[in-house]
mmCIF file of C-alpha atoms in Angstrom:
data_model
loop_
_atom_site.group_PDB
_atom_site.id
_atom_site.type_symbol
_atom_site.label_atom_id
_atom_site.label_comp_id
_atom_site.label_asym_id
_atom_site.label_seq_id
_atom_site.Cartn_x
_atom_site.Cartn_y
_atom_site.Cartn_z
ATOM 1 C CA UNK Q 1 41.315 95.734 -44.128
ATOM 2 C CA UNK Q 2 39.053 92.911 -42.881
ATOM 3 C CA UNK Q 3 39.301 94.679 -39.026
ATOM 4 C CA UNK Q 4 37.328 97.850 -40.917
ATOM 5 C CA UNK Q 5 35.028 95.566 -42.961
ATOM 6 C CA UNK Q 6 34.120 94.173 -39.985
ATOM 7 C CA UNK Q 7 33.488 97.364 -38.200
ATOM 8 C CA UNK Q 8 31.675 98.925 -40.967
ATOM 9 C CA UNK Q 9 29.074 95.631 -40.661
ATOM 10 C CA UNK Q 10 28.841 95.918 -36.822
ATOM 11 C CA UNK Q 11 27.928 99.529 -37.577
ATOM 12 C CA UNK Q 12 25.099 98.532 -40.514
ATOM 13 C CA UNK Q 13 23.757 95.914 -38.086
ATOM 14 C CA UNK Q 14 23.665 97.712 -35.263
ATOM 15 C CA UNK Q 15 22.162 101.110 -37.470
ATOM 16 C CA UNK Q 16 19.711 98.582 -38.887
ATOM 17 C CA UNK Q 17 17.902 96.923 -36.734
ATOM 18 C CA UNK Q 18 17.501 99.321 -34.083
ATOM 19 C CA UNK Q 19 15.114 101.457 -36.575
ATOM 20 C CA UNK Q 20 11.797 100.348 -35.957
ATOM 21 C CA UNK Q 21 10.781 100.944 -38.963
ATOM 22 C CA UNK Q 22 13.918 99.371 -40.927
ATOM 23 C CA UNK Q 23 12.991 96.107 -38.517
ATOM 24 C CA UNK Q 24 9.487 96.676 -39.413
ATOM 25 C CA UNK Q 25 10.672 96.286 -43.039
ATOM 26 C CA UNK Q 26 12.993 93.569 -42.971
ATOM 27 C CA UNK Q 27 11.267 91.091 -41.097
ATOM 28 C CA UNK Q 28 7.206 91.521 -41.226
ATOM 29 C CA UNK Q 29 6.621 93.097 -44.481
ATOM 30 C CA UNK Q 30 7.685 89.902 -45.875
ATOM 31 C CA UNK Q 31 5.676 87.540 -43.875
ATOM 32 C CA UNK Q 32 2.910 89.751 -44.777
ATOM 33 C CA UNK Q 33 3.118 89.927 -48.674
ATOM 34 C CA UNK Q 34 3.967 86.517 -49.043
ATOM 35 C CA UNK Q 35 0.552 85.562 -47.137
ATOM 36 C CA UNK Q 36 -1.466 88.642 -48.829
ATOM 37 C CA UNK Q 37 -0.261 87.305 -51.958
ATOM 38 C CA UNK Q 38 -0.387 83.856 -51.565
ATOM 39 C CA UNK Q 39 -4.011 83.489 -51.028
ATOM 40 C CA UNK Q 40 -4.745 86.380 -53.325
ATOM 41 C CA UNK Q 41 -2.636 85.751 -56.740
ATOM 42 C CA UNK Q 42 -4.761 82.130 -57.686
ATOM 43 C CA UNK Q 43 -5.845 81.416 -60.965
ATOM 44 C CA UNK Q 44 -8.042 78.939 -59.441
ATOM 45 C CA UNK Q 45 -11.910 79.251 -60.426
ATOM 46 C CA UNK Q 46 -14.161 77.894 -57.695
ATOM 47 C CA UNK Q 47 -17.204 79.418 -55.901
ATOM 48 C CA UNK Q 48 -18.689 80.889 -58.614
ATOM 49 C CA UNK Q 49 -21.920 83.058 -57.929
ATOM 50 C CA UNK Q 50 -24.468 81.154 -59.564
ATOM 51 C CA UNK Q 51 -28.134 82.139 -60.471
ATOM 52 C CA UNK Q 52 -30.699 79.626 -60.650
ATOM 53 C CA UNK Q 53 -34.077 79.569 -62.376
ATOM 54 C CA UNK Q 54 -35.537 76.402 -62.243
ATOM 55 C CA UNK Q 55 -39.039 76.499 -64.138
ATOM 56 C CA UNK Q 56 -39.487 72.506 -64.270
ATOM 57 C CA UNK Q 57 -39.671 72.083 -60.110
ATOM 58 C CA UNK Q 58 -38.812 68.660 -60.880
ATOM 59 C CA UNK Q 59 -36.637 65.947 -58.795
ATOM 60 C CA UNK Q 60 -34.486 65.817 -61.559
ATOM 61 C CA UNK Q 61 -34.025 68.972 -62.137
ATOM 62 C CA UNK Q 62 -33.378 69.844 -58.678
ATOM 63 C CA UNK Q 63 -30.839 66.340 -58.725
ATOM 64 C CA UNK Q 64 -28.780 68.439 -61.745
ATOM 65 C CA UNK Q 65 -28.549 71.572 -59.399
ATOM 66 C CA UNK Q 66 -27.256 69.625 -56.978
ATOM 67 C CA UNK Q 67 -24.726 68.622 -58.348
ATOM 68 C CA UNK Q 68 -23.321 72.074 -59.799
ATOM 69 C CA UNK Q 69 -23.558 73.098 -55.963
ATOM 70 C CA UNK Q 70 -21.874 69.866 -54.736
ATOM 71 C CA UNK Q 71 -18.766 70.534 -57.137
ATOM 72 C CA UNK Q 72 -17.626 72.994 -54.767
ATOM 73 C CA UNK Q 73 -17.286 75.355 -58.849
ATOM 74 C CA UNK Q 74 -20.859 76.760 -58.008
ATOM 75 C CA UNK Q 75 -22.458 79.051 -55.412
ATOM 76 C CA UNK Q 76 -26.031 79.568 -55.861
ATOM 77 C CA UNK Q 77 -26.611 82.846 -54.594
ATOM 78 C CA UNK Q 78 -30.108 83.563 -55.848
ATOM 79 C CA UNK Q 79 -33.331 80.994 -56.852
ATOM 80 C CA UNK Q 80 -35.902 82.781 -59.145
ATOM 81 C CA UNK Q 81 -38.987 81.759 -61.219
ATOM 82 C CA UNK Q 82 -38.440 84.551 -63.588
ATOM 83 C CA UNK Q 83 -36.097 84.218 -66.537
ATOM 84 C CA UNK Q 84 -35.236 87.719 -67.059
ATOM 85 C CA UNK Q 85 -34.217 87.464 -63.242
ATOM 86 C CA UNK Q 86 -30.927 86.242 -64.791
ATOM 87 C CA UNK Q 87 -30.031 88.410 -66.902
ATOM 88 C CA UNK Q 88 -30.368 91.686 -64.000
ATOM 89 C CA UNK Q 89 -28.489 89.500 -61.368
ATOM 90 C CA UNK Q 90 -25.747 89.380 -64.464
ATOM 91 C CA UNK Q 91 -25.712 93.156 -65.096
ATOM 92 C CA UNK Q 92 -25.350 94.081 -61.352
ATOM 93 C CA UNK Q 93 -22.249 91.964 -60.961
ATOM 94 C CA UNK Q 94 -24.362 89.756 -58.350
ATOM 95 C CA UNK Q 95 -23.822 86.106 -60.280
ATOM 96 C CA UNK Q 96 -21.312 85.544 -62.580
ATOM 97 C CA UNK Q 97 -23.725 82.526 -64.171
ATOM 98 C CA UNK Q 98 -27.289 81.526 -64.687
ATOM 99 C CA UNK Q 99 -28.905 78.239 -65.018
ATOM 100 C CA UNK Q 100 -32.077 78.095 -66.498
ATOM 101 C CA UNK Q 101 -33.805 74.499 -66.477
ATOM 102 C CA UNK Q 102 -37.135 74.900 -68.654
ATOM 103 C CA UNK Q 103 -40.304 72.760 -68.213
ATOM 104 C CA UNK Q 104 -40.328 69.389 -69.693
ATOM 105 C CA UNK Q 105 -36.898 68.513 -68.438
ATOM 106 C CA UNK Q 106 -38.056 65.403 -66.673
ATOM 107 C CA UNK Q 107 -40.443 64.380 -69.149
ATOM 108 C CA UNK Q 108 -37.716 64.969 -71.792
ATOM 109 C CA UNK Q 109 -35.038 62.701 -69.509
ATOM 110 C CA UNK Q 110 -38.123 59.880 -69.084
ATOM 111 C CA UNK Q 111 -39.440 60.005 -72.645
ATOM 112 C CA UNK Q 112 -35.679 59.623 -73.865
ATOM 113 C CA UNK Q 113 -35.821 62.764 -75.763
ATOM 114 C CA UNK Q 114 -32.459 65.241 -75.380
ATOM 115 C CA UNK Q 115 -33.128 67.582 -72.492
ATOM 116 C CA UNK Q 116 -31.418 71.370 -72.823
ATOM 117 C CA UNK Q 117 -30.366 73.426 -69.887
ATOM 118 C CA UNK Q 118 -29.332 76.947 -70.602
ATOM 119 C CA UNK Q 119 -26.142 78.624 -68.658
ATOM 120 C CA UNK Q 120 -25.250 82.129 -69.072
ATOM 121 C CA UNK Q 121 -21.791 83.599 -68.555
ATOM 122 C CA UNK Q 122 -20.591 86.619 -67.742
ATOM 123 C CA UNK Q 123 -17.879 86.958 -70.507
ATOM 124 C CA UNK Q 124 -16.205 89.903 -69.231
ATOM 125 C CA UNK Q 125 -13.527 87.989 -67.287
ATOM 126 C CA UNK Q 126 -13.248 85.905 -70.114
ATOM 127 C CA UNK Q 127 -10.881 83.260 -68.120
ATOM 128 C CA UNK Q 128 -13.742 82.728 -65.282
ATOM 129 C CA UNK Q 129 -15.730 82.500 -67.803
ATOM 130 C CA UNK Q 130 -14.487 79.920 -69.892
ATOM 131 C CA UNK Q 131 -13.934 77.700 -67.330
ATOM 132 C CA UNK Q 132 -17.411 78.103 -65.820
ATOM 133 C CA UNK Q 133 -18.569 77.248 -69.254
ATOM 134 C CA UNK Q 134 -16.030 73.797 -69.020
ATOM 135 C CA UNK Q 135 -17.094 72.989 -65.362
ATOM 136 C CA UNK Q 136 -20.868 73.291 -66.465
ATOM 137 C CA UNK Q 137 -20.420 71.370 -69.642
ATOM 138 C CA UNK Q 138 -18.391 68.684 -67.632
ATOM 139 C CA UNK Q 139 -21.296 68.639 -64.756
ATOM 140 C CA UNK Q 140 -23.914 67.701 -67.145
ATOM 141 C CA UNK Q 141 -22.563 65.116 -68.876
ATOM 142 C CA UNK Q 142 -21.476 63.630 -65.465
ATOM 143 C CA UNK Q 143 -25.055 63.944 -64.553
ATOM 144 C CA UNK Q 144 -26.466 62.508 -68.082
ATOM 145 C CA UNK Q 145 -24.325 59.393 -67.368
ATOM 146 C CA UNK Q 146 -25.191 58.328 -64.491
ATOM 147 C CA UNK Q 147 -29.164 58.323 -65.370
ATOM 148 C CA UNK Q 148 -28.589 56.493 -68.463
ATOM 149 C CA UNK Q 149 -29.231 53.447 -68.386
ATOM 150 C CA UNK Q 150 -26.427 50.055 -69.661
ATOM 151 C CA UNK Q 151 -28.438 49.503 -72.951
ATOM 152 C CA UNK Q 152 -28.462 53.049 -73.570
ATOM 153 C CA UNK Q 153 -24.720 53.282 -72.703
ATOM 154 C CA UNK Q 154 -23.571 50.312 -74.729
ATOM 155 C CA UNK Q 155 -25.979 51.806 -77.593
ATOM 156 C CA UNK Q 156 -23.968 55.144 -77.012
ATOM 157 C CA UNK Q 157 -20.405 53.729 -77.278
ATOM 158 C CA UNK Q 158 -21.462 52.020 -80.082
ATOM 159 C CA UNK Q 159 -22.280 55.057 -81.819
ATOM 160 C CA UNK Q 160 -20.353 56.417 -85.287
ATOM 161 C CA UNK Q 161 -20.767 59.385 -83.491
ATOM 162 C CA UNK Q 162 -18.510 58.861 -80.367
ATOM 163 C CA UNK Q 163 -14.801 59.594 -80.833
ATOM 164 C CA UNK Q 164 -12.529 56.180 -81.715
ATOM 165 C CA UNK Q 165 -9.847 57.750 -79.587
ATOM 166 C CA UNK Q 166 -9.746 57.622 -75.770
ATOM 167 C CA UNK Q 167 -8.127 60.692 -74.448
ATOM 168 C CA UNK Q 168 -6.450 59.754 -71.078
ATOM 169 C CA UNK Q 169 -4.373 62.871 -69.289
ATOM 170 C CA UNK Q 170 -2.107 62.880 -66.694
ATOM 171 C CA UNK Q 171 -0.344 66.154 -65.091
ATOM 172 C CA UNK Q 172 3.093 65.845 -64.367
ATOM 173 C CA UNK Q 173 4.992 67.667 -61.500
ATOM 174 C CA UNK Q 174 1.792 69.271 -60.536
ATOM 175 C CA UNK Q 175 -1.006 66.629 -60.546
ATOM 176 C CA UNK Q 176 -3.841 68.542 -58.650
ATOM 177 C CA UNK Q 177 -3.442 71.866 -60.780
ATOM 178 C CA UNK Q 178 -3.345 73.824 -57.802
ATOM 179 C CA UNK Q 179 -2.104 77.081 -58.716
ATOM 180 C CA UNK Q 180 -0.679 77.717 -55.442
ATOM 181 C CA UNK Q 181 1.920 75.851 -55.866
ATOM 182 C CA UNK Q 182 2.919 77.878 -58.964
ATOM 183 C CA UNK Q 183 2.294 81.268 -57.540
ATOM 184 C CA UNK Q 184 3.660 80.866 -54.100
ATOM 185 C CA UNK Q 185 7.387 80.087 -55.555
ATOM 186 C CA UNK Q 186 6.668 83.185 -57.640
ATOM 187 C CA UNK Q 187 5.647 85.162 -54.788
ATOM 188 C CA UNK Q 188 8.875 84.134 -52.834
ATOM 189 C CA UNK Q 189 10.699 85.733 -55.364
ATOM 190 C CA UNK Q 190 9.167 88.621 -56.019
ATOM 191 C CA UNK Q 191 8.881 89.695 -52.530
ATOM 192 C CA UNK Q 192 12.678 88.998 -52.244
ATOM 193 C CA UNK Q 193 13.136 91.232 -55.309
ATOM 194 C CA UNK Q 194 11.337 94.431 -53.338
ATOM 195 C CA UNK Q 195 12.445 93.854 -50.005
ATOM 196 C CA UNK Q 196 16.453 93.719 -51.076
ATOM 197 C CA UNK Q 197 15.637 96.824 -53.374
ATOM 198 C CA UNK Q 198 14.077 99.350 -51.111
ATOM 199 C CA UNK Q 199 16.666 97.837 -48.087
ATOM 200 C CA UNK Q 200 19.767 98.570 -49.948
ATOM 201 C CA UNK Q 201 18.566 101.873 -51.479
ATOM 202 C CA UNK Q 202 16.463 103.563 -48.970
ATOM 203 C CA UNK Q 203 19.212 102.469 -46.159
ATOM 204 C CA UNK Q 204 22.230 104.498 -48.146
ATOM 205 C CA UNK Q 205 20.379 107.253 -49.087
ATOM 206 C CA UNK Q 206 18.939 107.564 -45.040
ATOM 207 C CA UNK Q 207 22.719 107.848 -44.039
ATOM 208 C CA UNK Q 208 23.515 110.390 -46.789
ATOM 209 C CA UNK Q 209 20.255 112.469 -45.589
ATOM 210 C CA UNK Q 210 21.495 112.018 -41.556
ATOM 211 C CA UNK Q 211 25.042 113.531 -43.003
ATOM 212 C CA UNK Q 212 27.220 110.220 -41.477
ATOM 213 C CA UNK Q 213 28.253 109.411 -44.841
ATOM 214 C CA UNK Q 214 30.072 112.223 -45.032
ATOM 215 C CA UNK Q 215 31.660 111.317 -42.117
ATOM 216 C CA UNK Q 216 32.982 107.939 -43.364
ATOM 217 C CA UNK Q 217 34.192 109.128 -46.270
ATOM 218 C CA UNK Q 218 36.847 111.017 -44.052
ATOM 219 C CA UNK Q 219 38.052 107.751 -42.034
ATOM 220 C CA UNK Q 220 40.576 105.482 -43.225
ATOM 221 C CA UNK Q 221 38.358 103.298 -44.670
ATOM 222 C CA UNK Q 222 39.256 102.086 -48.130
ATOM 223 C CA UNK Q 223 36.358 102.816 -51.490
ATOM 224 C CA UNK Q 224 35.470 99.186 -52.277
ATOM 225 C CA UNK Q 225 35.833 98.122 -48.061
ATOM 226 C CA UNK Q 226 32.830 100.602 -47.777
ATOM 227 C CA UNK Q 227 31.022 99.296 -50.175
ATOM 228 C CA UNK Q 228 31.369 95.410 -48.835
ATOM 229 C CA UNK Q 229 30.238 96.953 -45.420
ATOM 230 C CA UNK Q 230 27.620 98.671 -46.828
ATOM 231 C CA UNK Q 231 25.957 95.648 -49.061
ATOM 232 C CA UNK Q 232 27.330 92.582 -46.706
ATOM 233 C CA UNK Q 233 24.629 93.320 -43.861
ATOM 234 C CA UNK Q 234 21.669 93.519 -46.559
ATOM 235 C CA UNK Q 235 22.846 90.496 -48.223
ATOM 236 C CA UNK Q 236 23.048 88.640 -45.149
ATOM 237 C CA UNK Q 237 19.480 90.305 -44.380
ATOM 238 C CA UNK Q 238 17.796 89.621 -47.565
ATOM 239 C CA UNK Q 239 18.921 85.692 -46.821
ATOM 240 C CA UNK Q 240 17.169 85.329 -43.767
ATOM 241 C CA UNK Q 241 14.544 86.740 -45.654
ATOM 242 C CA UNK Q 242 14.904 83.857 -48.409
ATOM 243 C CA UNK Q 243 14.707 81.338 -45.607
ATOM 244 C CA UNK Q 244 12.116 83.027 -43.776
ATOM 245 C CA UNK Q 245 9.646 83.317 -46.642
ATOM 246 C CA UNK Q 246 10.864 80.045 -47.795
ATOM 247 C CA UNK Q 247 9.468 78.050 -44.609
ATOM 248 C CA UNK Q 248 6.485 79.923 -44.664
ATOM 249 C CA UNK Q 249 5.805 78.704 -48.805
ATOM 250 C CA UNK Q 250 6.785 75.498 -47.521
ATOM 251 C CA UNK Q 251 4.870 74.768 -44.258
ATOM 252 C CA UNK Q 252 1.866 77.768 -44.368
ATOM 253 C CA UNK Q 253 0.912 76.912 -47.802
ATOM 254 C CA UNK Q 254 2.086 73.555 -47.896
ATOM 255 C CA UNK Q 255 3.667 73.795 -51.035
ATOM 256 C CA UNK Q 256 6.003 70.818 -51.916
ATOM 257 C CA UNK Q 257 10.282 71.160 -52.975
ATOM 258 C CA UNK Q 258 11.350 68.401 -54.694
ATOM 259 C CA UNK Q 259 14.563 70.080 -55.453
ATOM 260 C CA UNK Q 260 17.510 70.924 -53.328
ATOM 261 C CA UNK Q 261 17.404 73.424 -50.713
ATOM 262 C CA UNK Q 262 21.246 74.097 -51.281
ATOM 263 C CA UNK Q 263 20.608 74.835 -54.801
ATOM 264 C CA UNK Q 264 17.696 77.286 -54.075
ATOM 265 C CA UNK Q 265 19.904 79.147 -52.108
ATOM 266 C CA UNK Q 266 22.964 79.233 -54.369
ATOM 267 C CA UNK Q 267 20.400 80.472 -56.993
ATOM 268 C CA UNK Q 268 18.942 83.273 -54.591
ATOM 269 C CA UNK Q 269 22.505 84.546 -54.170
ATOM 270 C CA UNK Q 270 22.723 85.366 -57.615
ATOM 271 C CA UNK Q 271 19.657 86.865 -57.166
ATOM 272 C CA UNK Q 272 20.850 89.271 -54.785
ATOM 273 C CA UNK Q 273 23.767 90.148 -56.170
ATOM 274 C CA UNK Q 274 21.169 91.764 -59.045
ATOM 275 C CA UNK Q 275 19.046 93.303 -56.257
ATOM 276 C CA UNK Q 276 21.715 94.786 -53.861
ATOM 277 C CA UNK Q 277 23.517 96.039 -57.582
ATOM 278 C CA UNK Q 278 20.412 97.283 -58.870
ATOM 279 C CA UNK Q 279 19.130 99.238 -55.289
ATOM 280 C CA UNK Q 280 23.268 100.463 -54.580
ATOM 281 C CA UNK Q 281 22.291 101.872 -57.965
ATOM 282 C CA UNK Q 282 19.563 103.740 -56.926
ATOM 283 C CA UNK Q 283 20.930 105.214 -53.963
ATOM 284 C CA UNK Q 284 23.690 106.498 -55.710
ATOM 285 C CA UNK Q 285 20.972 108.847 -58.334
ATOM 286 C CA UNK Q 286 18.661 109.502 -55.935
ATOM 287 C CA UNK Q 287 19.113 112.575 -53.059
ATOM 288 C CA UNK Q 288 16.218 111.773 -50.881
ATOM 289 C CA UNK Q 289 14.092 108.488 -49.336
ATOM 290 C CA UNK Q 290 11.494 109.404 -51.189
ATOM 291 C CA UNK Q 291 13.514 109.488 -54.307
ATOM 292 C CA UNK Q 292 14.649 106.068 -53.962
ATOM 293 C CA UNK Q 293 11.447 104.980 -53.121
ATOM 294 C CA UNK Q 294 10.180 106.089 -56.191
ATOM 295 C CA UNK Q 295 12.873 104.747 -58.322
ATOM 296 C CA UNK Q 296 12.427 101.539 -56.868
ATOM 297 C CA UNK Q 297 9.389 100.976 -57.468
ATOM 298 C CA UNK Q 298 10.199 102.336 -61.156
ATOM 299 C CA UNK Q 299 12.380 99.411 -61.738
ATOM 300 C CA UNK Q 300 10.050 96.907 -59.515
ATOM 301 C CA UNK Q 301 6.653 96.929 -61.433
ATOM 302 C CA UNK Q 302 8.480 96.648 -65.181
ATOM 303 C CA UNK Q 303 10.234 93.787 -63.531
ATOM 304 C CA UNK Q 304 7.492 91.663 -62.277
ATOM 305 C CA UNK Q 305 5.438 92.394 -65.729
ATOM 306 C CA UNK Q 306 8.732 91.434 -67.643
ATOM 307 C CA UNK Q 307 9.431 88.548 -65.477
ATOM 308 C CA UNK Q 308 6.868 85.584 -66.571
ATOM 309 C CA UNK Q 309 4.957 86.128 -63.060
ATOM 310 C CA UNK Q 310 2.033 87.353 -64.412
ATOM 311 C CA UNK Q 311 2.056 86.889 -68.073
ATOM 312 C CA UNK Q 312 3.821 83.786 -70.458
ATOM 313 C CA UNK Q 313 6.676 85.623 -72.084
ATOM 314 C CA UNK Q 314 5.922 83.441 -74.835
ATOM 315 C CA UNK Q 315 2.714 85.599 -75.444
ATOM 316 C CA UNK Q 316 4.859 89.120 -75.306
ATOM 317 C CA UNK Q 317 5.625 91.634 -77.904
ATOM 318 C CA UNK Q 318 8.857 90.671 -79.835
ATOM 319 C CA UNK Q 319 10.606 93.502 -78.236
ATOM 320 C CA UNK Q 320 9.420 92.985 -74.719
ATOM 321 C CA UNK Q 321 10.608 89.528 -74.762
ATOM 322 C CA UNK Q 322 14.147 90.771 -76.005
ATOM 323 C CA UNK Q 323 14.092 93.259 -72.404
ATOM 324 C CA UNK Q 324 12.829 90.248 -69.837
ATOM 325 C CA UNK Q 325 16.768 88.930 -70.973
ATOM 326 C CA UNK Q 326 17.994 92.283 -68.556
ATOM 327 C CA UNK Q 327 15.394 91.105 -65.975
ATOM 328 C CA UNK Q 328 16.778 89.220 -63.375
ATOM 329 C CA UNK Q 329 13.288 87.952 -62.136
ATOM 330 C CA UNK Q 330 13.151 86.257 -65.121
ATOM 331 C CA UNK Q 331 15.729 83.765 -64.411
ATOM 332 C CA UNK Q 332 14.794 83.460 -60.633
ATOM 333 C CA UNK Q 333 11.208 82.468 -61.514
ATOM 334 C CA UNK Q 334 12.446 79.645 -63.734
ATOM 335 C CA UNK Q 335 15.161 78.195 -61.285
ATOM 336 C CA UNK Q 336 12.304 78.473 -57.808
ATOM 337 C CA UNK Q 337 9.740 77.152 -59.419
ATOM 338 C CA UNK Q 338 11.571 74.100 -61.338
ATOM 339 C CA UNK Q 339 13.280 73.333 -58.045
ATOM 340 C CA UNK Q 340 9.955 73.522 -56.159
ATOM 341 C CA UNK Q 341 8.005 71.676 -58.611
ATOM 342 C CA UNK Q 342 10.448 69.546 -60.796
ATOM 343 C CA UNK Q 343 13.185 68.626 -58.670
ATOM 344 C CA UNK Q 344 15.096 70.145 -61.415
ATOM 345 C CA UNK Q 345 19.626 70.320 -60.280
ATOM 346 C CA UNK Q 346 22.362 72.018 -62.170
ATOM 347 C CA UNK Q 347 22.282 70.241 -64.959
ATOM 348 C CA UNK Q 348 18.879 71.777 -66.291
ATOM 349 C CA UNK Q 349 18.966 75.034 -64.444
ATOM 350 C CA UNK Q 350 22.878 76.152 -64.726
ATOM 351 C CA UNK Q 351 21.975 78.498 -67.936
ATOM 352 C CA UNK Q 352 19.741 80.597 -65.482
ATOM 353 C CA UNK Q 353 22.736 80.498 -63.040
ATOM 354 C CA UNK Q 354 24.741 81.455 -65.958
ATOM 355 C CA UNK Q 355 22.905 84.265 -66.465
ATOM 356 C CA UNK Q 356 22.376 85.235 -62.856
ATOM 357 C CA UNK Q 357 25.742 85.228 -62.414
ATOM 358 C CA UNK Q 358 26.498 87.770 -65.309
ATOM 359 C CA UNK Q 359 23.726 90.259 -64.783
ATOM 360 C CA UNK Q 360 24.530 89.957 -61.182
ATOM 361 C CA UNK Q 361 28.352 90.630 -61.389
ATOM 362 C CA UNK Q 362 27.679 93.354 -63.918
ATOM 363 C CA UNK Q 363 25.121 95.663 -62.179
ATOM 364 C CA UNK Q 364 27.202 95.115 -59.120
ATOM 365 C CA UNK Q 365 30.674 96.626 -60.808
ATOM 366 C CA UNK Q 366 29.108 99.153 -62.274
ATOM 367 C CA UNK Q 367 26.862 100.517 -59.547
ATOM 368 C CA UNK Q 368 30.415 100.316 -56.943
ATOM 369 C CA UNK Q 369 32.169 102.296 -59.900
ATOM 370 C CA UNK Q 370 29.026 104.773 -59.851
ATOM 371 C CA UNK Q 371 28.971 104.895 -55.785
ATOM 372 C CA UNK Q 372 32.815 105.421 -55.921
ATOM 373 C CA UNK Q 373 32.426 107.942 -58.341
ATOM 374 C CA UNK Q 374 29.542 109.695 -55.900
ATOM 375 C CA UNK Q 375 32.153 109.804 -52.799
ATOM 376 C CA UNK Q 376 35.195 110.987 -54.936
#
């Protein structure tokens, strides 16, 4: 039995990698997404295309710009005397905010009367724009403090007005809020998720279209020691994958794991055992590449949306929270990223492994039962 196992994986390896475009597949495509995406899914606001119109021509006012443009938040892409400038830099897309500084701002900062500055937002990314809103609010106060002078600062913690309560916060597990270091463990996974699919379903389905699985069926071969030759190889190949895009999270983007690297794997193999059981499904319905190509990507996109990648479950429709429990990208997102970031072991994560190991070992019996059914 084991002599024809091993055959059979000889055979997949060999079939494998000397496609070109199966190669092509297996080892750039995800060195390529993970990049792509890693520098493009950020929730990270900075650089925003700022508009200034500075009517007051003052040193101070000209200090304040300064320091929206030294935050590294701000971009000032266009200077302009007129006001309604603004507001037609905002409806071509060209600035996302606008900074008008009227006259009388110095003499208002000297005479000790309260000086107004203006910012307008684009609101129609409302997240960028909220945050530009917080950065700006932040910036001026920064910049109000530090030209007051002690007696006016005593005089203004003295105040009924300021707040009793000293707010003092302190991120855990993620101090600098970089986002990166969210979305790249995120990314790991779901480039795992499509590679393993469209390798296991397109590669069955290619050897059904090239008529050689008609010709194993004929052999001795047993059922179930075709299907462990068939799925072994693109285990074993999504793996290498795992590490590959792995040290690439780890050392490209320098994203930190606090965790064990043992665990991470034992977790991804769980995760395949969904994947390979999920794409061994789809070759078994579909008649064509194309076909499985489709249906993979039928189950893929649901997935990520379903998964927490994008969107908080929390914030989902009753009855789309209830379907993310089928989605094994659910539970891989929450065992990467806590193993990444939290240095989380078994004894927090093991009801995602739980749960893994379930949906795994039941897509996996009941797509062999399927492809059984197909060669019978």
């Amino acid at each position: 039995m084991w002599e024809r196992i091993y055959r059979m994986l000889v055979k997949e390896f060999i079939q494998v990698l000397r496609d070109p475009r199966m190669k092509a597949l297996i080892f750039v495509m995800p060195v390529v997404q993970l990049i792509m995406f890693g520098y493009a899914v950020t929730t990270d606001v900075d650089h925003i295309k700022t508009a200034v119109c500075d009517l007051d021509k003052s040193p101070q006012s000209r200090a304040l710009i300064e320091r929206f443009t030294a935050s590294g938040y701000f971009t000032v892409v266009d200077n302009t005397d007129r006001p309604e400038r603004l507001g037609e830099l905002l409806d071509r897309g060209k600035a996302i905010v606008g900074i008008q500084i009227n006259r009388g701002f110095a003499d208002d900062l000297r005479s000790g009367r309260q000086a107004a500055i203006q910012t307008i937002v684009d609101g129609t990314d409302s997240n960028t724009g909220t945050v530009a809103m917080d950065y700006a609010q932040r910036i001026t106060q920064e910049f109000s403090r530090a030209r007051s002078t002690p007696i006016e600062l005593a005089q203004l913690a003295q105040s009924p007005q300021t707040n009793p309560i000293e707010l003092r916060s302190r991120a855990w597990f993620n101090p600098d809020l970089k986002s990166r270091y969210y979305n790249v463990p995120g990314v790991i996974a779901v480039v795992v998720l499509l590679i393993s699919l469209l390798l296991t379903a397109m590669a069955i389905v290619r050897e059904r279209e090239i008529g050689t699985m008609e010709q194993l069926m004929v052999t001795p071969i047993r059922p179930f020691e075709l299907i462990l030759g068939k799925t072994l190889p693109f285990v074993l190949i999504s793996f290498i994958d795992v590490l590959v895009v792995t040290f690439i999270g780890i050392n490209w983007f320098n994203v930190p794991i606090h965790g064990s690297l043992g665990l991470l794997l034992f977790g991804a193999g769980l995760y395949l055992m969904s994947t390979i059981g999920i794409g061994l499904f789809i070759s078994t319905i579909s008649q064509t590449q194309q076909q499985a190509l489709m249906s993979s990507f039928f189950f893929y996109l649901p997935a990520v949306l379903l998964s927490g990648f994008m969107f908080p479950i929390s914030n989902m429709p009753e009855p789309a929270q209830w379907l993310t429990y089928l989605n094994p990208l659910r539970y891989f997102l929450v065992i990467i990223r806590d193993i990444f970031l939290k240095g989380s072991g078994w004894e927090i994560l093991w009801p995602q492994f739980a749960a893994l190991a379930v949906l795994g070992s039941t897509l996996l019996i009941i797509s062999s039962l399927r492809f059984q059914k197909r060669m019978t």
